[in-house]
XYZ file of C-alpha atoms in Angstrom:
523
model
C 44.393 17.924 -0.870
C 45.525 16.585 2.515
C 45.161 17.576 6.173
C 47.823 16.480 8.675
C 47.433 16.352 12.456
C 49.817 14.493 14.753
C 50.681 11.147 13.170
C 47.592 11.214 10.986
C 46.858 12.445 7.503
C 43.443 12.877 5.880
C 43.861 12.416 2.108
C 40.776 13.720 0.300
C 41.881 12.668 -3.165
C 42.285 9.047 -2.067
C 39.457 9.270 0.501
C 41.777 7.740 3.119
C 42.801 8.329 6.717
C 46.477 7.383 7.120
C 48.544 6.848 10.274
C 52.295 6.436 9.860
C 51.909 5.397 6.233
C 49.254 2.749 7.011
C 45.626 3.132 6.046
C 43.144 3.362 8.937
C 39.850 1.561 8.282
C 37.083 4.126 8.614
C 33.469 4.085 7.454
C 32.502 6.624 4.740
C 30.146 8.476 7.110
C 32.859 8.760 9.758
C 35.365 9.970 7.142
C 32.822 12.599 6.052
C 32.347 13.715 9.671
C 36.094 14.067 10.301
C 36.549 16.001 7.064
C 33.691 18.376 7.868
C 34.908 19.092 11.399
C 38.419 19.824 10.090
C 37.037 22.112 7.381
C 35.102 24.045 10.006
C 37.709 23.919 12.769
C 37.521 27.672 13.320
C 33.969 27.379 14.740
C 31.578 25.279 16.766
C 29.569 22.920 14.546
C 25.991 22.551 15.854
C 24.499 19.074 16.157
C 21.719 20.043 13.751
C 24.272 20.779 11.046
C 25.766 17.314 11.460
C 22.347 15.669 11.232
C 21.866 17.472 7.898
C 25.340 16.514 6.682
C 25.236 12.833 7.650
C 21.568 11.890 7.452
C 20.130 14.640 5.246
C 17.689 15.643 8.020
C 16.170 12.176 8.225
C 14.747 11.269 11.604
C 17.542 9.601 13.591
C 18.238 9.588 17.312
C 20.959 11.505 19.153
C 22.561 8.149 19.891
C 23.267 7.686 16.162
C 25.310 10.893 16.163
C 27.005 9.891 19.428
C 28.013 6.576 17.867
C 29.418 8.333 14.807
C 31.381 10.792 16.983
C 32.715 7.895 19.066
C 33.864 6.105 15.877
C 35.541 9.302 14.636
C 37.389 9.708 17.934
C 38.510 6.079 17.839
C 39.787 6.516 14.260
C 41.908 9.565 15.139
C 43.131 8.239 18.516
C 40.945 10.398 20.731
C 38.463 9.497 23.490
C 35.449 11.070 25.108
C 37.508 11.625 28.269
C 40.550 13.187 26.593
C 38.801 15.193 23.865
C 42.186 16.366 22.558
C 40.999 16.306 18.934
C 37.192 16.443 18.908
C 35.682 18.453 21.759
C 32.052 18.150 22.842
C 30.285 21.381 23.781
C 27.381 19.908 25.728
C 23.958 20.737 24.404
C 25.360 22.677 21.453
C 27.693 20.695 19.198
C 31.310 19.808 18.516
C 34.622 21.473 17.684
C 37.834 20.227 16.108
C 40.536 21.452 18.517
C 43.711 19.696 17.276
C 46.274 21.666 15.279
C 46.026 20.951 11.546
C 48.457 21.524 8.695
C 47.145 21.386 5.154
C 47.928 22.202 1.563
C 44.454 23.710 1.413
C 45.509 27.094 0.161
C 47.107 25.623 -2.939
C 44.004 23.770 -3.951
C 40.839 24.794 -2.177
C 39.720 28.048 -0.617
C 37.206 28.363 2.176
C 33.556 27.772 1.271
C 32.004 30.789 -0.462
C 29.283 32.754 1.224
C 27.794 33.456 -2.185
C 27.341 31.152 -5.179
C 28.896 33.791 -7.428
C 32.143 33.643 -5.494
C 34.350 33.417 -8.574
C 37.173 30.884 -8.237
C 36.162 29.625 -4.789
C 35.522 25.911 -4.601
C 34.252 23.705 -1.799
C 35.843 20.339 -2.318
C 38.240 18.570 -4.613
C 36.517 16.057 -6.864
C 37.040 12.515 -5.654
C 38.132 9.796 -8.038
C 34.959 7.803 -7.494
C 31.804 9.134 -9.189
C 29.929 11.753 -7.202
C 26.552 13.332 -7.820
C 24.488 16.342 -6.770
C 20.696 16.544 -6.871
C 19.436 20.095 -7.376
C 15.942 21.288 -6.477
C 13.641 20.947 -9.485
C 12.513 24.039 -11.336
C 8.778 24.722 -10.994
C 6.786 26.216 -13.843
C 4.146 28.675 -12.665
C 3.086 29.492 -9.115
C 1.286 26.270 -8.157
C 2.127 25.462 -4.525
C 1.925 21.699 -5.073
C 4.499 21.988 -7.847
C 6.842 23.937 -5.571
C 6.506 21.299 -2.872
C 7.232 18.487 -5.325
C 10.177 20.461 -6.729
C 11.921 20.028 -3.397
C 10.356 16.807 -2.092
C 11.338 14.573 -5.031
C 15.020 15.695 -5.114
C 15.151 15.236 -1.330
C 13.922 11.644 -1.691
C 16.413 11.052 -4.503
C 19.271 12.117 -2.224
C 18.108 9.722 0.490
C 17.708 6.854 -2.004
C 21.037 7.382 -3.797
C 22.786 7.584 -0.421
C 22.119 3.850 -0.105
C 24.351 3.147 -3.111
C 27.790 2.595 -1.634
C 29.826 3.086 -4.808
C 28.788 6.682 -5.547
C 28.858 9.672 -3.215
C 25.914 12.071 -3.126
C 26.072 15.673 -1.926
C 23.829 16.428 1.057
C 20.766 18.603 0.607
C 22.304 21.387 2.707
C 24.892 21.981 -0.034
C 23.149 21.062 -3.291
C 19.958 22.962 -2.432
C 21.968 26.190 -2.179
C 21.961 26.244 -5.960
C 18.897 27.735 -7.645
C 16.714 25.288 -9.553
C 17.144 27.373 -12.713
C 20.936 27.066 -12.751
C 22.166 25.400 -15.930
C 25.875 26.190 -15.561
C 27.115 22.645 -14.936
C 30.710 23.816 -14.963
C 29.928 25.923 -11.911
C 28.302 22.956 -10.151
C 31.382 20.848 -10.902
C 33.635 23.678 -9.725
C 31.788 24.402 -6.477
C 30.689 20.950 -5.380
C 33.385 18.799 -6.972
C 30.804 16.412 -8.435
C 31.031 14.469 -11.679
C 27.279 14.172 -12.254
C 24.199 16.227 -11.559
C 20.453 15.526 -11.599
C 18.164 18.429 -12.460
C 14.475 18.568 -13.275
C 11.323 20.571 -13.714
C 7.765 20.274 -12.415
C 4.666 21.672 -14.119
C 1.072 21.343 -12.873
C -1.832 22.119 -15.198
C -5.135 21.597 -13.438
C -4.944 18.086 -12.019
C -2.262 16.946 -14.489
C 1.408 16.977 -13.625
C 4.516 16.713 -15.810
C 7.962 16.079 -14.328
C 11.159 16.081 -16.367
C 14.422 14.636 -15.022
C 17.911 14.936 -16.554
C 21.235 13.307 -15.577
C 24.193 15.363 -16.817
C 27.979 14.996 -16.781
C 29.147 18.252 -15.186
C 32.606 18.113 -16.771
C 31.422 18.408 -20.357
C 27.686 19.097 -20.084
C 26.794 15.824 -21.823
C 23.298 14.531 -21.080
C 23.704 10.936 -19.882
C 19.993 10.176 -19.476
C 16.669 12.042 -19.503
C 13.006 11.161 -19.165
C 9.601 12.793 -18.826
C 6.909 11.553 -16.436
C 3.234 12.513 -16.727
C 0.253 11.610 -14.577
C -2.701 13.020 -12.706
C -2.153 14.467 -9.251
C -4.196 11.563 -7.892
C -1.398 9.207 -8.999
C 1.492 11.336 -7.776
C 2.808 8.678 -5.381
C 3.045 6.123 -8.187
C 4.891 8.509 -10.493
C 7.171 9.531 -7.600
C 8.181 5.890 -7.065
C 8.703 5.474 -10.810
C 11.006 8.505 -10.889
C 13.062 7.158 -7.987
C 13.369 3.767 -9.674
C 14.320 5.170 -13.079
C 16.932 7.550 -11.681
C 18.535 4.667 -9.781
C 18.509 2.656 -13.026
C 20.211 5.543 -14.844
C 22.874 5.809 -12.146
C 23.538 2.055 -11.911
C 23.596 1.420 -15.672
C 24.188 4.650 -17.605
C 26.970 6.109 -15.441
C 29.150 2.957 -15.663
C 28.612 2.872 -19.444
C 29.546 6.541 -19.716
C 32.624 6.062 -17.537
C 33.767 3.067 -19.589
C 33.256 4.843 -22.920
C 35.293 7.851 -21.809
C 37.984 5.641 -20.299
C 38.602 4.063 -23.697
C 39.436 7.491 -25.098
C 42.325 7.951 -22.667
C 45.797 6.547 -23.036
C 46.315 3.419 -20.884
C 48.763 5.096 -18.508
C 46.084 7.639 -17.562
C 43.357 5.147 -16.727
C 42.818 5.293 -12.973
C 41.190 2.792 -10.673
C 37.597 3.838 -11.339
C 38.041 3.874 -15.108
C 39.681 0.441 -14.913
C 36.738 -0.840 -12.878
C 34.211 0.498 -15.380
C 36.114 -0.976 -18.313
C 35.834 -4.293 -16.505
C 32.086 -3.815 -16.115
C 31.750 -3.243 -19.838
C 33.324 -6.653 -20.504
C 31.527 -8.316 -17.591
C 28.088 -7.984 -19.154
C 29.149 -9.739 -22.357
C 28.751 -13.504 -21.998
C 31.897 -14.426 -23.843
C 34.873 -16.277 -22.370
C 37.467 -13.850 -23.743
C 35.502 -10.808 -22.566
C 35.137 -12.415 -19.154
C 38.910 -12.935 -18.950
C 39.299 -9.257 -19.836
C 36.882 -8.313 -17.044
C 38.853 -10.384 -14.521
C 42.057 -8.696 -15.660
C 40.534 -5.212 -15.276
C 39.120 -5.918 -11.810
C 42.410 -7.411 -10.634
C 44.195 -4.314 -11.917
C 41.711 -2.042 -10.096
C 42.290 -4.011 -6.891
C 46.063 -3.761 -7.281
C 45.673 0.023 -7.589
C 43.318 0.220 -4.599
C 43.138 -2.992 -2.516
C 40.337 -1.602 -0.316
C 37.993 -1.055 -3.280
C 35.089 -3.267 -2.166
C 33.104 -3.024 -5.402
C 36.056 -4.209 -7.476
C 36.271 -7.341 -5.303
C 32.506 -7.853 -5.720
C 32.789 -7.455 -9.483
C 35.718 -9.889 -9.556
C 33.488 -12.370 -7.708
C 30.798 -11.823 -10.351
C 33.312 -12.550 -13.141
C 34.494 -15.767 -11.473
C 30.822 -16.661 -10.936
C 30.345 -16.364 -14.694
C 33.338 -18.635 -15.334
C 31.727 -21.315 -13.156
C 28.142 -20.666 -14.267
C 28.981 -20.736 -17.984
C 31.583 -23.533 -17.626
C 34.270 -21.453 -19.311
C 36.945 -23.460 -17.484
C 37.361 -27.210 -17.211
C 38.124 -26.848 -13.497
C 34.867 -25.340 -12.297
C 35.792 -25.665 -8.628
C 38.649 -23.193 -9.004
C 36.205 -20.564 -10.274
C 33.663 -21.420 -7.555
C 36.262 -20.928 -4.828
C 37.562 -17.724 -6.428
C 34.019 -16.309 -6.600
C 33.452 -17.076 -2.922
C 36.831 -15.669 -1.847
C 36.382 -12.378 -3.723
C 32.823 -12.013 -2.405
C 33.972 -12.555 1.183
C 36.662 -9.907 0.719
C 34.142 -7.381 -0.609
C 31.863 -8.055 2.380
C 34.808 -7.660 4.747
C 35.645 -4.276 3.208
C 32.090 -2.957 2.967
C 29.316 -5.123 4.452
C 26.735 -2.446 3.591
C 27.389 -2.473 -0.169
C 24.402 -4.041 -1.995
C 26.651 -5.301 -4.806
C 28.943 -7.041 -2.298
C 25.952 -8.791 -0.722
C 24.643 -9.670 -4.192
C 27.967 -11.282 -5.130
C 28.074 -13.222 -1.871
C 24.599 -14.616 -2.558
C 25.544 -15.625 -6.071
C 28.687 -17.389 -4.892
C 26.525 -19.582 -2.617
C 24.230 -20.314 -5.550
C 27.146 -22.041 -7.279
C 27.345 -24.710 -4.570
C 23.567 -25.212 -4.427
C 23.106 -23.402 -1.104
C 19.859 -21.713 -2.143
C 18.820 -20.780 1.390
C 22.148 -19.078 2.008
C 21.914 -17.354 -1.368
C 18.435 -16.055 -0.539
C 19.650 -14.571 2.729
C 22.437 -12.536 1.111
C 20.350 -11.511 -1.907
C 17.518 -10.353 0.362
C 20.041 -8.308 2.291
C 21.286 -6.694 -0.944
C 17.794 -5.457 -1.812
C 17.081 -4.405 1.768
C 20.153 -2.173 1.576
C 19.074 -0.848 -1.840
C 15.374 -1.502 -2.588
C 15.768 -0.368 -6.206
C 18.748 -2.628 -6.943
C 17.336 -4.335 -10.040
C 20.066 -6.964 -10.390
C 19.616 -8.003 -6.776
C 15.877 -8.327 -7.322
C 16.286 -10.426 -10.459
C 18.825 -12.690 -8.704
C 16.262 -13.193 -5.940
C 13.675 -14.010 -8.629
C 16.009 -16.607 -10.074
C 16.685 -18.182 -6.674
C 13.017 -18.300 -5.658
C 12.032 -19.855 -8.995
C 14.661 -22.601 -8.859
C 13.596 -23.248 -5.239
C 10.010 -23.782 -6.406
C 8.481 -20.472 -5.228
C 7.392 -19.645 -8.757
C 4.823 -16.943 -8.010
C 7.335 -15.052 -5.873
C 9.994 -15.463 -8.554
C 7.650 -14.221 -11.254
C 6.673 -11.141 -9.222
C 10.313 -10.286 -8.534
C 11.240 -10.841 -12.179
C 8.555 -8.382 -13.280
C 9.665 -5.885 -10.633
C 13.257 -6.079 -11.847
C 12.203 -5.437 -15.448
C 10.165 -2.401 -14.424
C 13.129 -1.001 -12.483
C 15.616 -1.649 -15.281
C 13.899 -2.156 -18.660
C 17.201 -1.944 -20.588
C 19.278 -3.958 -18.139
C 22.227 -5.961 -19.541
C 20.710 -8.979 -17.763
C 17.230 -8.515 -19.250
C 17.433 -11.955 -20.881
C 17.899 -13.532 -17.431
C 14.820 -11.737 -16.111
C 12.780 -12.997 -19.072
C 14.259 -16.494 -18.742
C 13.304 -16.620 -15.070
C 9.711 -15.846 -15.948
C 9.766 -18.553 -18.624
C 10.994 -21.141 -16.115
C 8.368 -20.135 -13.555
C 5.579 -20.815 -16.075
C 7.180 -24.097 -17.144
C 7.440 -25.325 -13.550
C 3.732 -24.572 -13.061
C 2.837 -26.417 -16.277
C 1.776 -23.301 -18.201
C 3.752 -24.326 -21.244
C 2.390 -21.913 -23.854
C 3.273 -18.936 -21.672
C 6.622 -20.555 -20.858
C 7.456 -20.985 -24.538
C 6.555 -17.378 -25.334
C 8.753 -16.013 -22.547
C 11.507 -18.510 -23.360
C 11.764 -17.253 -26.944
C 11.690 -13.634 -25.777
C 14.554 -14.418 -23.396
C 16.649 -16.212 -26.011
C 16.139 -13.366 -28.491
C 17.045 -10.639 -25.982
C 20.394 -8.831 -26.431
C 23.295 -10.682 -24.836
C 21.399 -13.951 -24.261
C 23.792 -16.877 -23.858
C 23.674 -20.635 -24.481
C 21.897 -21.578 -21.256
C 19.071 -19.180 -22.083
C 18.752 -20.814 -25.502
C 18.370 -24.137 -23.699
C 15.337 -22.688 -21.881
C 13.834 -21.881 -25.292
C 14.391 -25.525 -26.324
C 12.625 -27.259 -23.445
C 9.816 -24.707 -23.017
C 8.860 -25.001 -26.699
C 9.110 -28.782 -26.601
C 6.840 -28.922 -23.550
C 4.395 -26.563 -25.295
C 4.222 -28.908 -28.310
C 6.143 -26.525 -30.568
C 8.437 -29.332 -31.733
C 9.817 -27.644 -34.846
C 10.557 -24.433 -32.981
C 12.275 -26.421 -30.214
C 14.335 -28.254 -32.884
C 15.342 -24.938 -34.419
C 16.554 -23.593 -31.080
C 18.430 -26.852 -30.408
C 20.165 -26.505 -33.759
C 21.199 -22.935 -32.957
C 22.415 -24.050 -29.557
C 24.685 -26.781 -30.922
C 26.037 -24.434 -33.588
C 26.964 -21.762 -31.032
C 28.584 -24.151 -28.562
C 29.908 -27.536 -29.505
C 29.687 -30.237 -26.870
C 27.115 -28.507 -24.699
C 25.246 -30.913 -22.412
C 22.366 -30.909 -19.966
C 24.911 -31.041 -17.161
C 25.997 -27.508 -18.065
C 22.442 -26.327 -17.512
C 21.520 -28.247 -14.379
C 24.777 -27.513 -12.562
C 24.096 -23.824 -13.157
C 20.393 -24.111 -12.230
C 20.260 -26.417 -9.168
C 16.503 -27.118 -9.058
C 15.386 -28.238 -5.614
C 12.664 -30.500 -7.071
C 14.069 -33.520 -8.964
C 10.727 -34.058 -10.739
C 11.057 -30.643 -12.382
C 14.604 -31.428 -13.429
C 13.493 -34.739 -14.973
C 10.681 -33.055 -16.892
C 13.036 -30.490 -18.425
C 15.720 -33.128 -19.053
C 13.318 -35.359 -20.986
C 12.340 -32.432 -23.207
C 15.995 -31.649 -23.948
C 16.834 -35.293 -24.664
C 14.221 -35.358 -27.424
C 16.413 -32.884 -29.293
C 19.649 -34.824 -28.821
C 21.083 -32.657 -26.097
C 22.938 -35.278 -24.023
C 22.745 -35.485 -20.249
C 26.546 -35.591 -19.923
């Protein structure tokens, strides 16, 4: 569906504002504001309604809305003095006053006044994943349960809104659906979302049970579900756990689901998002051929949609892997490609946690640990439950010598994402932190756990070698060294230490000596 006004066109399917055939750069929130004003152009839109739409009723100042309105006017070629497109009604709200032509009637009718409005729909589903959080069903008449049934979904909306790659429906729309609704086809039809989170809350005495389910609204498939139980005294802890686990499900399970379904389609029907998710599926396999496949998929996604910031960030990640794992003889080419793709993703969307994560990792490759820390910290500030950002910070802090900080962050990442594709890296980070501190028995235990974790690669096996050697487990270290040489001929210590640029040379020498005892050459 498109709306046209003057020289401009608002394309909802592509989520683009276009002027004379050229794309106009516009922030997602500003795009959402323009779309909403156009949809409601027959009436005055109160300021309060816009606060609900854009910030989900979070406490923000009037100046935040003024800034957003100013950006919207700039995007469509209007000004506060002219007000030829967006008119301010002082003290009350705003109106869209420009003439609009649309193909709305062929695709989307006006919003229903009743949820049983038959064929009426609100929006056309966007190509990128979108999600709605419904109020949780409450069992019984307990007032605390009713409060939690709305409070937890509200917090989920606010938390998911920080993830830049998925759109979340505002509370004002999703909370119009009753908590007991289980007709996911209707949710998909009315809200245009691909995924939906539902739940239930039951309080028995001082015990509480909360169930949460993530469902694909197109086919009703349950993507992820979990049950959380605690006493009411610990409700804040279980609330934080729910937020963390739902974010994990969205960040990990949705991409896996998207990739699996994409493989069932014929290649000519795979769109940009499916291509991106196919790339992610290959990205998390530490294999040179799979990594080449990931690069190919991300480059294809970018060719389909050059402004797709996350595809550029993922491409940076793939080139990072090429350099980190020494898949190419010319490591510098991969280092530069990782940096270039990361910079492009930041240029396109500086608020995307994954873009900031990729930028930090690209600096890691050249040994700029302070610069890496800055970008990685920013990634987790933007999304506090971003497990991969937290583990990358753990890695950086550990290699910098801040072992206790690294260990804490590593544990936090594992709690947030216990089935993460990078679990081996989280375990390996903890192993290195113990080894640096001289706690070799603990280091050896965590080193073996890391090397045995799904997807663990050669450099993780090298951690198992030197941690066991330092712990006095000489035969176990020899066994891991044998496995290492069998899996990758010609591997040297240089591969490891170029990928892990320890700031303390004494630590490097200690690990190097342990590796040399098992005939792993320095170069």
